[in-house]
Amino acid sequence: MNDLRYTSRWDAHPLSREASFSGCRAVSVVLIVALVLLTGCSKPVPRPVASVSLDSLLGRMTNINAIAERPLGNSFLESSYDRTGGNADWSVWRKADANGRITLLDTDGPGYVSRAWIASFSAKRWLFFFDGEEKPRLSLTQKELFGERFPFVPPLAGKSGGGKYSLVPIPFEKHLRIEVNPKQLNPNDRNYFQINYTLLDADAECQSWPAALSAESSNAVVATCEALQAGETDLSGVARACLQDAESTMLPPGASVSVLDAREAGVVTGMAIRLDSPVPSLVLRDELLRKLRLKMWWDGKKVPSVDVPLGDFFCNPFYTRSFASRFLGRVGGAFVCRIPMPYRQGARIEVVNDSSVSVGLTAHALVGEAVGSLQRLFHANWRASTRSGSPLAMTESRGPGHYVGCFLTAIGQDGSWNILEGDERLLPDPGVQPVQHGTGLEDYFSGAYYYTSLFDLSFHGLIEKGAMRTDQYRLHLLDAVDFEDAFSMDIEFGDGNRARGYMSSVAYWYADSPQDCTLPKAQMGLLDRPADRFELPGFMAMLFTLEREGLWEDAAIRCDYMAPRHAAQPWVDLLRLRAVACRERTEGF
């Protein structure tokens, strides 16, 4: 895939950089101002005024409203992607610096690192040099950095599906250089890495990582870990508050039900939707997860800012699957969202039944008073493709806003995992800011090697894996991508766009003004369950994966669905019996 990066700074290999960010940032500011003047755009929502430190960034991770606020600065990605356009998305180190180290990142501040990810990375120690200091203020073994030394501990750091990640924020006031001591200089090593970082405005107040953690900072780390571990509890609380007094509605084919109809300013603080009928296996059979559509309008606009299949919005496009992230999940049989959604002049949320059967559901949204720092409007759009030869264009937005994440389904049909070999590209303000170019599909979601296990964490997760098929999500908070003129995101359809199969996505972002996210008519045919020649031979592996994770009810529903779907198979009665056995694990005889 061609790289659209704009300046020579971005064309340099990460191990041979010479230019600094200051020049690029100055050019960016000038170009952005010029664009605003030429287009007559209104002034974008201002950045939050904050004193940035380790404690404040940890606090932002636990502040549910922070995802809706404009980001503190501009987000960047340093990665090992193949600069030649090939698929060798790893670094090969044949020679170290005179001090025996390799430089991964060298940038001026103020700013902060928000994420580090690696796979099969050959390093003995990671060294962080702050503000021109000659000695590293942070010196960690690789195991310590990725989950085995406080404050780099789960769920802030650890392993996920074959990859290793750290989300511990690392602020720097003037400068940051990250170096590693390689174990060896072996040309056969494959050093995959990604580092997300944000650069603040030049006059922003920022405190570098402390020389020693104070009691207050240590307590902030513990509090953040506890908050991130409470995802299922928090979502369950939202579900109870929404549904305990709500009435079930029978929704005929072609009808819609109102979840919210507000006429004044406010914020949607939570939303829950439970499908009461038909039974879960028939929900899957009738493809109701795709044939119920969630639509949202803000400020009296006639076009929806959200128009997405219900299941896809909640990361359940083809199968129901219990999971809990920081903002989205399916808990206790209910789809739950706690993404803050502010509005200025009213809001309307509906569920539309595009199926041929009546559906019983209970739905309700919680609303709070308007919050001054929440000015941008929430958006989500759905896209899909079955075409080799070009990437999946996941979203495109005009005007100021910030991107906060996505959900992606990938189903390979060429007998290999090539569908996961494609790189993602995030393009904020094309021609002004650099492309954020990744190293492979599962790497963006902090997994690796086609994923080695399921996981659902606060900001990233793999919630489905079968034969050449995966469902995964990633949510950005400290690494949300701010843009002032335009934003687009795409992902290669496998290595070099050569895979055969199916991909669909939901992109989540905020914008200064409402945008039309109507589901395109040309995409309607791609809502149908794609043909999958590996569904039957790969089903038991998918089932075993659910059972290993203790997802017994989800496994039972999967058996209930597959038995009539493959009724001619001689083993179908055993599948029904297995559904009974799965339910015994949670309900007893």
Coordinates of C-alpha atoms in Angstrom, one line a residue:
M1 CA 0.0 0.0 0.0
N2 CA 1.3 3.4 -0.9
D3 CA 2.3 5.6 2.1
L4 CA 0.8 9.1 1.9
R5 CA 3.0 10.6 4.7
Y6 CA 3.8 14.2 4.0
T7 CA 7.2 15.3 5.2
S8 CA 10.7 13.8 5.2
R9 CA 10.4 13.4 8.9
W10 CA 7.8 10.6 8.3
D11 CA 9.7 9.1 5.4
A12 CA 12.8 8.4 7.6
H13 CA 13.3 4.9 9.0
P14 CA 12.6 5.0 12.8
L15 CA 16.2 3.9 13.4
S16 CA 17.8 6.6 11.3
R17 CA 15.8 9.8 12.1
E18 CA 17.5 13.2 12.2
A19 CA 14.6 15.7 11.8
S20 CA 12.7 16.8 14.9
F21 CA 8.9 17.1 15.3
S22 CA 9.0 20.8 16.0
G23 CA 9.3 21.8 12.3
C24 CA 6.5 19.4 11.3
R25 CA 4.3 20.7 14.0
A26 CA 4.9 24.3 13.0
V27 CA 4.1 23.5 9.3
S28 CA 0.9 21.6 10.5
V29 CA -0.3 24.6 12.4
V30 CA 0.2 27.0 9.4
L31 CA -1.5 24.7 7.0
I32 CA -4.4 24.0 9.3
V33 CA -4.9 27.8 9.8
A34 CA -4.8 28.3 6.1
L35 CA -7.4 25.6 5.5
V36 CA -9.7 27.2 8.0
L37 CA -9.3 30.6 6.4
L38 CA -9.8 29.3 2.9
T39 CA -12.9 27.2 3.7
G40 CA -14.5 29.6 6.1
C41 CA -14.9 26.8 8.7
S42 CA -16.0 27.9 12.2
K43 CA -13.5 27.7 15.0
P44 CA -13.3 24.1 16.3
V45 CA -14.1 23.0 19.9
P46 CA -11.1 24.1 22.0
R47 CA -8.8 21.6 23.6
P48 CA -9.4 20.9 27.3
V49 CA -7.1 23.1 29.5
A50 CA -5.3 20.7 31.8
S51 CA -2.0 20.3 33.6
V52 CA -0.7 17.0 32.3
S53 CA 1.0 14.5 34.6
L54 CA 1.0 10.8 35.3
D55 CA -1.8 11.3 37.9
S56 CA -3.9 13.5 35.6
L57 CA -3.6 11.0 32.7
L58 CA -4.6 8.1 34.9
G59 CA -7.5 10.1 36.1
R60 CA -8.5 10.7 32.5
M61 CA -8.5 7.0 31.8
T62 CA -11.1 6.5 34.6
N63 CA -13.2 9.6 33.6
I64 CA -16.0 8.2 31.4
N65 CA -16.6 11.6 29.8
A66 CA -13.0 12.0 28.6
I67 CA -13.6 10.0 25.5
A68 CA -16.2 12.7 24.3
E69 CA -13.9 15.6 25.0
R70 CA -11.5 16.9 22.4
P71 CA -8.1 15.2 22.8
L72 CA -5.3 17.0 24.7
G73 CA -3.1 17.0 21.6
N74 CA -2.3 15.4 18.2
S75 CA -1.9 11.6 18.1
F76 CA 1.0 9.9 16.3
L77 CA 2.1 6.3 15.8
E78 CA 5.7 5.0 15.5
S79 CA 5.7 1.4 14.2
S80 CA 7.9 -1.1 12.4
Y81 CA 5.8 -1.3 9.3
D82 CA 7.5 -2.1 6.0
R83 CA 8.6 1.1 4.4
T84 CA 9.0 -0.6 1.0
G85 CA 5.3 -1.3 0.8
G86 CA 5.7 -5.0 1.3
N87 CA 4.6 -7.2 4.2
A88 CA 7.9 -7.4 6.2
D89 CA 6.3 -5.3 9.0
W90 CA 9.2 -5.8 11.5
S91 CA 12.5 -4.2 12.2
V92 CA 15.8 -5.9 11.6
W93 CA 18.7 -4.7 13.6
R94 CA 22.1 -5.4 12.1
K95 CA 24.0 -2.8 14.0
A96 CA 23.5 -1.1 17.3
D97 CA 24.5 2.4 18.4
A98 CA 28.0 3.0 19.9
N99 CA 26.4 2.4 23.3
G100 CA 25.0 -0.9 22.2
R101 CA 21.4 0.3 22.1
I102 CA 18.7 0.8 19.4
T103 CA 16.5 4.0 19.4
L104 CA 12.8 3.4 18.9
L105 CA 11.4 6.9 19.5
D106 CA 13.1 10.3 19.7
T107 CA 10.7 13.3 20.0
D108 CA 10.4 16.7 21.5
G109 CA 7.7 17.5 24.0
P110 CA 5.5 18.2 25.7
G111 CA 3.5 15.0 25.3
Y112 CA 2.9 11.5 26.5
V113 CA 3.2 7.9 25.3
S114 CA -0.2 6.2 25.6
R115 CA 0.4 2.7 24.3
A116 CA 3.3 0.4 23.5
W117 CA 2.8 -3.0 21.8
I118 CA 5.2 -5.7 20.7
A119 CA 5.3 -9.2 19.3
S120 CA 8.4 -11.5 19.2
F121 CA 10.5 -8.5 20.2
S122 CA 14.2 -9.1 21.0
A123 CA 15.2 -6.8 23.8
K124 CA 16.7 -7.3 27.2
R125 CA 15.9 -3.9 28.6
W126 CA 13.8 -0.7 27.7
L127 CA 15.3 2.6 28.6
F128 CA 13.4 5.9 28.8
F129 CA 15.4 9.1 28.7
F130 CA 13.5 12.3 29.7
D131 CA 14.3 16.0 28.9
G132 CA 17.9 15.6 27.8
E133 CA 19.0 13.5 30.8
E134 CA 22.0 11.2 30.2
K135 CA 20.7 8.5 32.5
P136 CA 17.4 6.7 31.9
R137 CA 14.7 7.7 34.4
L138 CA 12.9 4.4 33.6
S139 CA 14.9 1.2 33.0
L140 CA 12.8 -1.9 32.7
T141 CA 13.3 -5.4 31.5
Q142 CA 10.9 -6.3 28.8
K143 CA 8.8 -8.5 31.1
E144 CA 8.7 -5.7 33.6
L145 CA 7.4 -3.2 31.1
F146 CA 4.7 -5.5 29.8
G147 CA 3.0 -6.6 33.0
E148 CA 5.4 -7.8 35.7
R149 CA 6.5 -4.7 37.6
F150 CA 4.4 -2.0 39.3
P151 CA 3.0 0.3 37.9
F152 CA 3.2 -1.7 34.7
V153 CA 0.7 -4.3 35.8
P154 CA -2.6 -5.8 34.5
P155 CA -4.9 -4.6 33.3
L156 CA -2.8 -1.5 32.4
A157 CA -0.2 -3.8 30.9
G158 CA 0.1 -7.5 30.1
K159 CA -0.6 -10.0 27.4
S160 CA -3.6 -10.2 25.0
G161 CA -4.0 -12.8 22.3
G162 CA -0.3 -13.3 21.5
G163 CA 0.7 -9.7 21.8
K164 CA 2.1 -7.7 24.7
Y165 CA 0.9 -4.2 25.5
S166 CA 1.3 -1.4 28.0
L167 CA -1.3 1.4 28.4
V168 CA 0.5 3.1 31.3
P169 CA 0.7 6.8 30.3
I170 CA 4.3 8.1 30.2
P171 CA 4.3 12.0 30.1
F172 CA 7.4 14.0 29.1
E173 CA 7.9 17.8 29.3
K174 CA 10.6 18.6 26.9
H175 CA 11.9 15.5 25.2
L176 CA 11.6 11.7 25.2
R177 CA 13.9 9.1 23.8
I178 CA 13.1 5.4 24.0
E179 CA 16.0 3.0 23.5
V180 CA 16.3 -0.8 23.9
N181 CA 19.2 -3.1 24.6
P182 CA 18.8 -5.9 22.0
K183 CA 19.4 -9.4 23.1
Q184 CA 21.2 -10.1 19.9
L185 CA 21.6 -8.6 16.4
N186 CA 20.1 -11.5 14.5
P187 CA 18.9 -10.6 11.0
N188 CA 16.3 -13.4 11.3
D189 CA 14.6 -11.8 14.3
R190 CA 11.2 -10.1 13.7
N191 CA 10.9 -7.2 15.9
Y192 CA 7.3 -6.0 15.6
F193 CA 6.4 -2.8 17.6
Q194 CA 4.0 0.1 17.8
I195 CA 4.2 3.1 20.0
N196 CA 1.3 5.6 20.2
Y197 CA 2.1 9.0 21.6
T198 CA 0.4 12.4 21.7
L199 CA 2.1 15.8 21.3
L200 CA 0.6 18.7 23.2
D201 CA 0.5 22.4 22.3
A202 CA 4.0 23.9 22.9
D203 CA 2.8 26.0 25.8
A204 CA 0.9 23.2 27.6
E205 CA 1.9 22.5 31.2
C206 CA 3.3 19.0 31.5
Q207 CA 5.2 17.1 34.2
S208 CA 7.6 14.4 33.1
W209 CA 7.4 10.9 34.5
P210 CA 8.6 11.2 38.2
A211 CA 12.0 10.0 39.3
A212 CA 10.1 8.0 42.0
L213 CA 6.5 7.3 42.3
S214 CA 4.8 9.1 45.2
A215 CA 2.2 7.5 47.4
E216 CA -0.5 9.6 45.5
S217 CA 0.7 8.3 42.1
S218 CA 0.8 4.7 43.3
N219 CA -2.7 5.0 44.7
A220 CA -3.8 6.5 41.3
V221 CA -2.4 3.4 39.5
V222 CA -4.2 1.1 41.9
A223 CA -7.5 3.1 41.5
T224 CA -7.1 3.0 37.7
C225 CA -6.6 -0.8 37.7
E226 CA -9.6 -1.3 39.8
A227 CA -11.7 0.9 37.6
L228 CA -10.6 -0.9 34.4
Q229 CA -11.4 -4.3 36.1
A230 CA -14.9 -3.2 36.9
G231 CA -16.2 -3.0 33.3
E232 CA -18.8 -5.8 33.6
T233 CA -20.0 -4.4 37.0
D234 CA -20.3 -0.9 35.5
L235 CA -22.2 -2.1 32.4
S236 CA -24.5 -4.2 34.5
G237 CA -25.3 -1.2 36.6
V238 CA -26.2 0.8 33.4
A239 CA -28.4 -2.1 32.3
R240 CA -30.3 -2.3 35.6
A241 CA -30.8 1.5 35.6
C242 CA -32.2 1.4 32.0
L243 CA -34.3 -1.7 32.0
Q244 CA -35.6 -2.3 35.5
D245 CA -38.7 -0.2 35.0
A246 CA -38.8 -0.2 31.2
E247 CA -41.6 -2.0 29.4
S248 CA -41.1 -4.5 26.6
T249 CA -42.3 -3.5 23.2
M250 CA -43.4 -5.8 20.3
L251 CA -41.9 -4.4 17.1
P252 CA -43.6 -5.5 13.9
P253 CA -41.7 -5.8 10.6
G254 CA -40.9 -2.3 9.2
A255 CA -41.7 -0.5 12.5
S256 CA -39.4 1.4 14.8
V257 CA -39.4 2.1 18.6
S258 CA -38.1 5.2 20.3
V259 CA -35.3 4.8 22.8
L260 CA -35.0 8.5 23.4
D261 CA -36.8 11.7 22.2
A262 CA -35.3 14.8 23.9
R263 CA -36.0 18.4 23.0
E264 CA -33.3 20.3 25.0
A265 CA -29.6 20.1 25.6
G266 CA -28.3 17.1 27.5
V267 CA -26.0 14.0 27.4
V268 CA -26.9 10.4 26.9
T269 CA -25.0 8.8 29.7
G270 CA -26.1 5.2 29.2
M271 CA -28.2 3.0 27.0
A272 CA -29.4 -0.6 27.2
I273 CA -31.3 -2.8 24.7
R274 CA -32.5 -6.3 25.5
L275 CA -34.1 -8.6 22.9
D276 CA -37.0 -10.4 24.6
S277 CA -38.2 -12.4 21.7
P278 CA -37.7 -14.5 19.7
V279 CA -35.4 -16.9 21.6
P280 CA -31.6 -16.3 21.1
S281 CA -31.2 -19.2 18.6
L282 CA -34.0 -17.7 16.4
V283 CA -32.4 -14.3 16.7
L284 CA -29.4 -15.8 15.0
R285 CA -31.4 -17.8 12.5
D286 CA -33.5 -14.7 11.5
E287 CA -30.3 -12.6 11.3
L288 CA -31.9 -10.1 13.7
L289 CA -28.5 -8.8 14.9
R290 CA -28.1 -7.4 11.4
K291 CA -31.7 -6.6 10.5
L292 CA -32.3 -4.4 13.5
R293 CA -30.8 -1.0 13.0
L294 CA -29.8 1.5 15.6
K295 CA -30.2 5.1 14.5
M296 CA -29.4 8.4 16.2
W297 CA -30.1 12.0 15.2
W298 CA -28.7 15.1 17.0
D299 CA -30.0 18.7 17.2
G300 CA -33.0 18.3 15.0
K301 CA -31.1 17.1 11.9
K302 CA -33.0 15.0 9.3
V303 CA -30.1 12.7 8.6
P304 CA -28.8 10.3 11.2
S305 CA -25.3 10.6 12.7
V306 CA -25.5 6.9 13.7
D307 CA -27.1 4.3 11.4
V308 CA -25.6 0.9 12.2
P309 CA -26.9 -2.7 12.5
L310 CA -27.7 -3.2 16.2
G311 CA -25.4 -6.3 16.5
D312 CA -22.4 -4.6 14.9
F313 CA -22.7 -1.5 17.1
F314 CA -22.4 -3.8 20.1
C315 CA -19.7 -6.0 18.5
N316 CA -22.1 -8.9 18.0
P317 CA -22.7 -9.0 14.2
F318 CA -23.5 -12.7 13.6
Y319 CA -23.5 -14.4 17.0
T320 CA -24.4 -13.2 20.5
R321 CA -21.3 -13.1 22.7
S322 CA -21.1 -11.8 26.3
F323 CA -18.2 -9.4 26.8
A324 CA -17.4 -6.1 28.7
S325 CA -15.2 -3.2 27.6
R326 CA -15.0 0.2 29.2
F327 CA -17.7 1.6 27.1
L328 CA -19.6 -1.2 25.2
G329 CA -20.7 -4.7 26.1
R330 CA -23.2 -7.4 26.3
V331 CA -23.9 -8.4 29.9
G332 CA -26.8 -10.4 31.3
G333 CA -28.3 -10.8 27.9
A334 CA -28.5 -7.0 27.3
F335 CA -26.6 -4.8 24.9
V336 CA -25.1 -1.9 26.9
C337 CA -23.4 1.4 25.9
R338 CA -22.0 4.0 28.2
I339 CA -20.3 6.2 25.6
P340 CA -21.2 9.8 26.5
M341 CA -23.3 11.4 23.7
P342 CA -23.9 15.1 24.2
Y343 CA -26.5 17.1 22.2
R344 CA -27.3 20.8 22.1
Q345 CA -30.9 21.1 20.7
G346 CA -32.4 17.7 21.2
A347 CA -31.8 14.0 20.4
R348 CA -33.6 11.1 18.9
I349 CA -32.6 7.4 19.1
E350 CA -34.6 4.6 17.5
V351 CA -34.3 0.9 16.8
V352 CA -35.8 0.0 13.4
N353 CA -36.9 -3.5 12.5
D354 CA -35.9 -4.3 8.9
S355 CA -36.7 -8.0 9.3
S356 CA -39.7 -10.0 8.3
V357 CA -40.6 -11.1 11.9
S358 CA -41.9 -9.3 14.9
V359 CA -39.4 -8.6 17.6
G360 CA -39.9 -8.0 21.3
L361 CA -37.4 -5.7 22.9
T362 CA -36.9 -3.5 25.9
A363 CA -34.8 -0.4 25.4
H364 CA -34.1 2.8 27.4
A365 CA -31.5 5.6 27.5
L366 CA -30.3 7.5 30.6
V367 CA -29.9 11.3 30.2
G368 CA -27.9 13.8 32.2
E369 CA -27.6 17.5 32.1
A370 CA -25.4 19.2 29.5
V371 CA -21.7 19.3 30.4
G372 CA -19.6 22.3 29.3
S373 CA -16.6 20.3 28.3
L374 CA -18.7 17.9 26.1
Q375 CA -19.4 19.8 22.8
R376 CA -18.7 17.3 20.1
L377 CA -21.4 15.0 18.7
F378 CA -21.1 11.2 18.6
H379 CA -21.1 9.4 15.2
A380 CA -20.9 5.8 14.0
N381 CA -21.0 4.3 10.5
W382 CA -21.0 0.8 9.0
R383 CA -19.0 -0.3 6.0
A384 CA -18.3 -3.7 4.4
S385 CA -16.5 -5.2 1.5
T386 CA -16.0 -8.5 -0.3
R387 CA -13.6 -7.1 -2.9
S388 CA -10.0 -8.0 -3.2
G389 CA -7.7 -5.4 -4.8
S390 CA -8.6 -2.5 -2.6
P391 CA -8.7 -1.8 1.1
L392 CA -11.8 -1.6 3.2
A393 CA -12.7 2.1 3.6
M394 CA -13.9 2.1 7.2
T395 CA -14.9 5.8 7.6
E396 CA -14.5 9.3 6.2
S397 CA -15.3 12.5 8.1
R398 CA -15.2 16.2 7.1
G399 CA -14.6 19.1 9.5
P400 CA -13.2 19.0 13.0
G401 CA -13.6 16.0 15.2
H402 CA -11.8 13.0 16.8
Y403 CA -11.8 9.3 16.2
V404 CA -12.3 7.0 19.2
G405 CA -12.3 3.5 17.9
C406 CA -13.8 0.7 15.8
F407 CA -15.2 -2.8 15.7
L408 CA -14.1 -5.1 12.8
T409 CA -15.2 -8.5 11.5
A410 CA -12.8 -10.4 9.1
I411 CA -13.7 -13.7 7.5
G412 CA -11.1 -15.2 5.2
Q413 CA -12.2 -17.5 2.4
D414 CA -8.9 -18.5 0.7
G415 CA -7.9 -21.2 3.1
S416 CA -5.4 -19.1 5.0
W417 CA -5.2 -16.2 7.5
N418 CA -4.1 -13.8 4.8
I419 CA -7.2 -11.7 5.7
L420 CA -5.4 -10.7 8.9
E421 CA -2.2 -9.6 7.1
G422 CA -3.5 -6.2 6.0
D423 CA -2.2 -3.0 7.6
E424 CA -4.5 -0.3 8.9
R425 CA -4.0 3.4 8.1
L426 CA -5.4 6.3 10.0
L427 CA -5.3 9.6 8.0
P428 CA -6.0 12.7 10.1
D429 CA -5.9 15.9 8.0
P430 CA -4.3 14.3 4.9
G431 CA -1.3 16.2 3.7
V432 CA -1.0 18.0 7.1
Q433 CA -0.6 15.2 9.7
P434 CA 1.3 12.0 9.1
V435 CA -0.4 8.7 8.3
Q436 CA -0.6 6.4 11.3
H437 CA 0.5 3.1 9.6
G438 CA 0.2 -0.2 11.4
T439 CA 1.8 -3.6 11.1
G440 CA -1.1 -6.0 10.6
L441 CA -4.7 -6.3 11.5
E442 CA -4.5 -8.1 14.8
D443 CA -1.6 -5.9 15.9
Y444 CA -3.8 -2.8 15.8
F445 CA -6.1 -4.7 18.3
S446 CA -3.0 -5.5 20.5
G447 CA -3.0 -9.2 19.5
A448 CA -0.5 -11.1 17.4
Y449 CA 0.1 -14.2 15.3
Y450 CA -3.6 -14.5 14.2
Y451 CA -4.5 -14.4 18.0
T452 CA -3.7 -17.1 20.5
S453 CA -6.8 -16.6 22.7
L454 CA -9.9 -14.6 23.2
F455 CA -9.8 -11.5 25.4
D456 CA -12.1 -8.6 26.3
L457 CA -10.3 -5.7 28.0
S458 CA -11.2 -2.1 28.7
F459 CA -9.9 -0.7 25.4
H460 CA -9.3 -3.7 23.1
G461 CA -10.6 -7.2 22.6
L462 CA -11.0 -10.3 20.4
I463 CA -14.5 -11.7 21.1
E464 CA -14.8 -14.2 18.3
K465 CA -12.4 -16.6 16.7
G466 CA -13.2 -19.5 14.3
A467 CA -11.6 -20.9 11.2
M468 CA -10.3 -17.8 9.4
R469 CA -12.8 -15.5 11.1
T470 CA -12.4 -12.9 13.9
D471 CA -14.4 -10.2 15.6
Q472 CA -12.3 -7.5 17.4
Y473 CA -12.6 -4.0 18.8
R474 CA -10.4 -1.2 19.9
L475 CA -11.4 2.0 21.7
H476 CA -9.1 5.0 21.9
L477 CA -9.1 7.3 24.9
L478 CA -5.6 8.8 25.6
D479 CA -4.7 8.0 22.0
A480 CA -7.9 9.4 20.4
V481 CA -7.0 10.9 17.0
D482 CA -7.8 14.6 16.7
F483 CA -8.4 16.2 13.3
E484 CA -9.4 19.7 12.2
D485 CA -10.3 19.3 8.5
A486 CA -10.8 15.6 7.6
F487 CA -10.2 12.1 8.7
S488 CA -10.3 8.7 7.0
M489 CA -9.3 5.2 8.0
D490 CA -8.8 2.1 5.8
I491 CA -7.4 -1.4 6.2
E492 CA -5.8 -3.6 3.6
F493 CA -7.9 -6.5 2.4
G494 CA -5.1 -8.9 3.4
D495 CA -1.5 -8.6 2.4
G496 CA -1.4 -6.3 -0.7
N497 CA -5.2 -6.4 -0.8
R498 CA -5.0 -10.0 -2.2
A499 CA -7.1 -11.9 0.3
R500 CA -10.5 -13.4 -0.6
G501 CA -13.3 -13.1 2.0
Y502 CA -15.4 -10.6 3.8
M503 CA -14.8 -7.6 6.1
S504 CA -17.2 -5.3 7.8
S505 CA -16.6 -2.5 10.4
V506 CA -18.2 0.1 12.6
A507 CA -16.2 3.3 13.2
Y508 CA -16.9 5.5 16.2
W509 CA -16.0 9.2 16.3
Y510 CA -17.0 12.6 17.4
A511 CA -17.5 15.7 15.2
D512 CA -18.1 19.4 15.9
S513 CA -21.4 19.3 13.8
P514 CA -23.8 16.5 12.8
Q515 CA -22.8 14.5 9.7
D516 CA -24.8 12.1 7.6
C517 CA -24.0 8.5 8.4
T518 CA -26.9 6.9 6.6
L519 CA -26.2 3.3 5.8
P520 CA -25.6 3.4 2.0
K521 CA -28.1 1.5 -0.2
A522 CA -25.2 0.0 -2.1
Q523 CA -24.0 -1.7 1.0
M524 CA -27.4 -3.3 2.0
G525 CA -26.6 -6.6 0.3
L526 CA -23.5 -7.0 2.4
L527 CA -25.6 -7.1 5.6
D528 CA -26.5 -10.8 4.8
R529 CA -24.4 -13.5 6.5
P530 CA -21.5 -14.1 4.0
A531 CA -21.0 -17.6 2.6
D532 CA -18.4 -19.3 4.8
R533 CA -17.1 -22.6 3.6
F534 CA -15.2 -23.1 6.8
E535 CA -18.3 -22.6 9.1
L536 CA -19.1 -26.3 9.5
P537 CA -15.5 -27.8 9.6
G538 CA -14.4 -25.0 11.9
F539 CA -17.5 -24.9 14.2
M540 CA -16.2 -27.2 16.9
A541 CA -13.0 -25.2 17.2
M542 CA -15.1 -22.1 17.7
L543 CA -17.2 -23.9 20.3
F544 CA -14.2 -25.2 22.2
T545 CA -12.8 -21.7 22.4
L546 CA -16.0 -20.4 24.0
E547 CA -16.0 -23.3 26.5
R548 CA -12.4 -22.7 27.4
E549 CA -13.3 -19.2 28.3
G550 CA -16.2 -20.4 30.5
L551 CA -18.8 -18.8 28.2
W552 CA -21.3 -21.6 28.6
E553 CA -24.5 -19.8 27.8
D554 CA -23.0 -18.4 24.6
A555 CA -21.8 -21.9 23.7
A556 CA -25.2 -23.3 24.3
I557 CA -26.9 -20.7 22.1
R558 CA -24.3 -21.5 19.4
C559 CA -25.3 -25.2 19.5
D560 CA -29.0 -24.3 19.5
Y561 CA -28.4 -22.3 16.3
M562 CA -26.1 -24.7 14.5
A563 CA -28.2 -27.9 15.1
P564 CA -31.2 -27.0 12.8
R565 CA -28.8 -25.2 10.4
H566 CA -27.1 -28.5 9.8
A567 CA -29.9 -30.9 10.6
A568 CA -28.8 -33.4 7.9
Q569 CA -25.6 -34.1 9.7
P570 CA -25.5 -37.5 11.6
W571 CA -24.1 -35.9 14.8
V572 CA -26.8 -33.2 15.2
D573 CA -28.4 -34.9 18.2
L574 CA -25.0 -34.8 20.0
L575 CA -24.9 -31.0 19.3
R576 CA -28.3 -30.6 21.0
L577 CA -27.1 -32.7 23.9
R578 CA -24.0 -30.5 24.2
A579 CA -26.2 -27.4 24.5
V580 CA -27.9 -29.1 27.5
A581 CA -24.5 -29.9 29.0
C582 CA -23.3 -26.3 28.6
R583 CA -26.4 -25.0 30.4
E584 CA -25.8 -27.5 33.2
R585 CA -22.6 -25.7 33.9
T586 CA -24.4 -22.5 34.9
E587 CA -28.0 -23.7 35.7
G588 CA -27.6 -27.2 37.1
F589 CA -29.7 -30.1 36.1

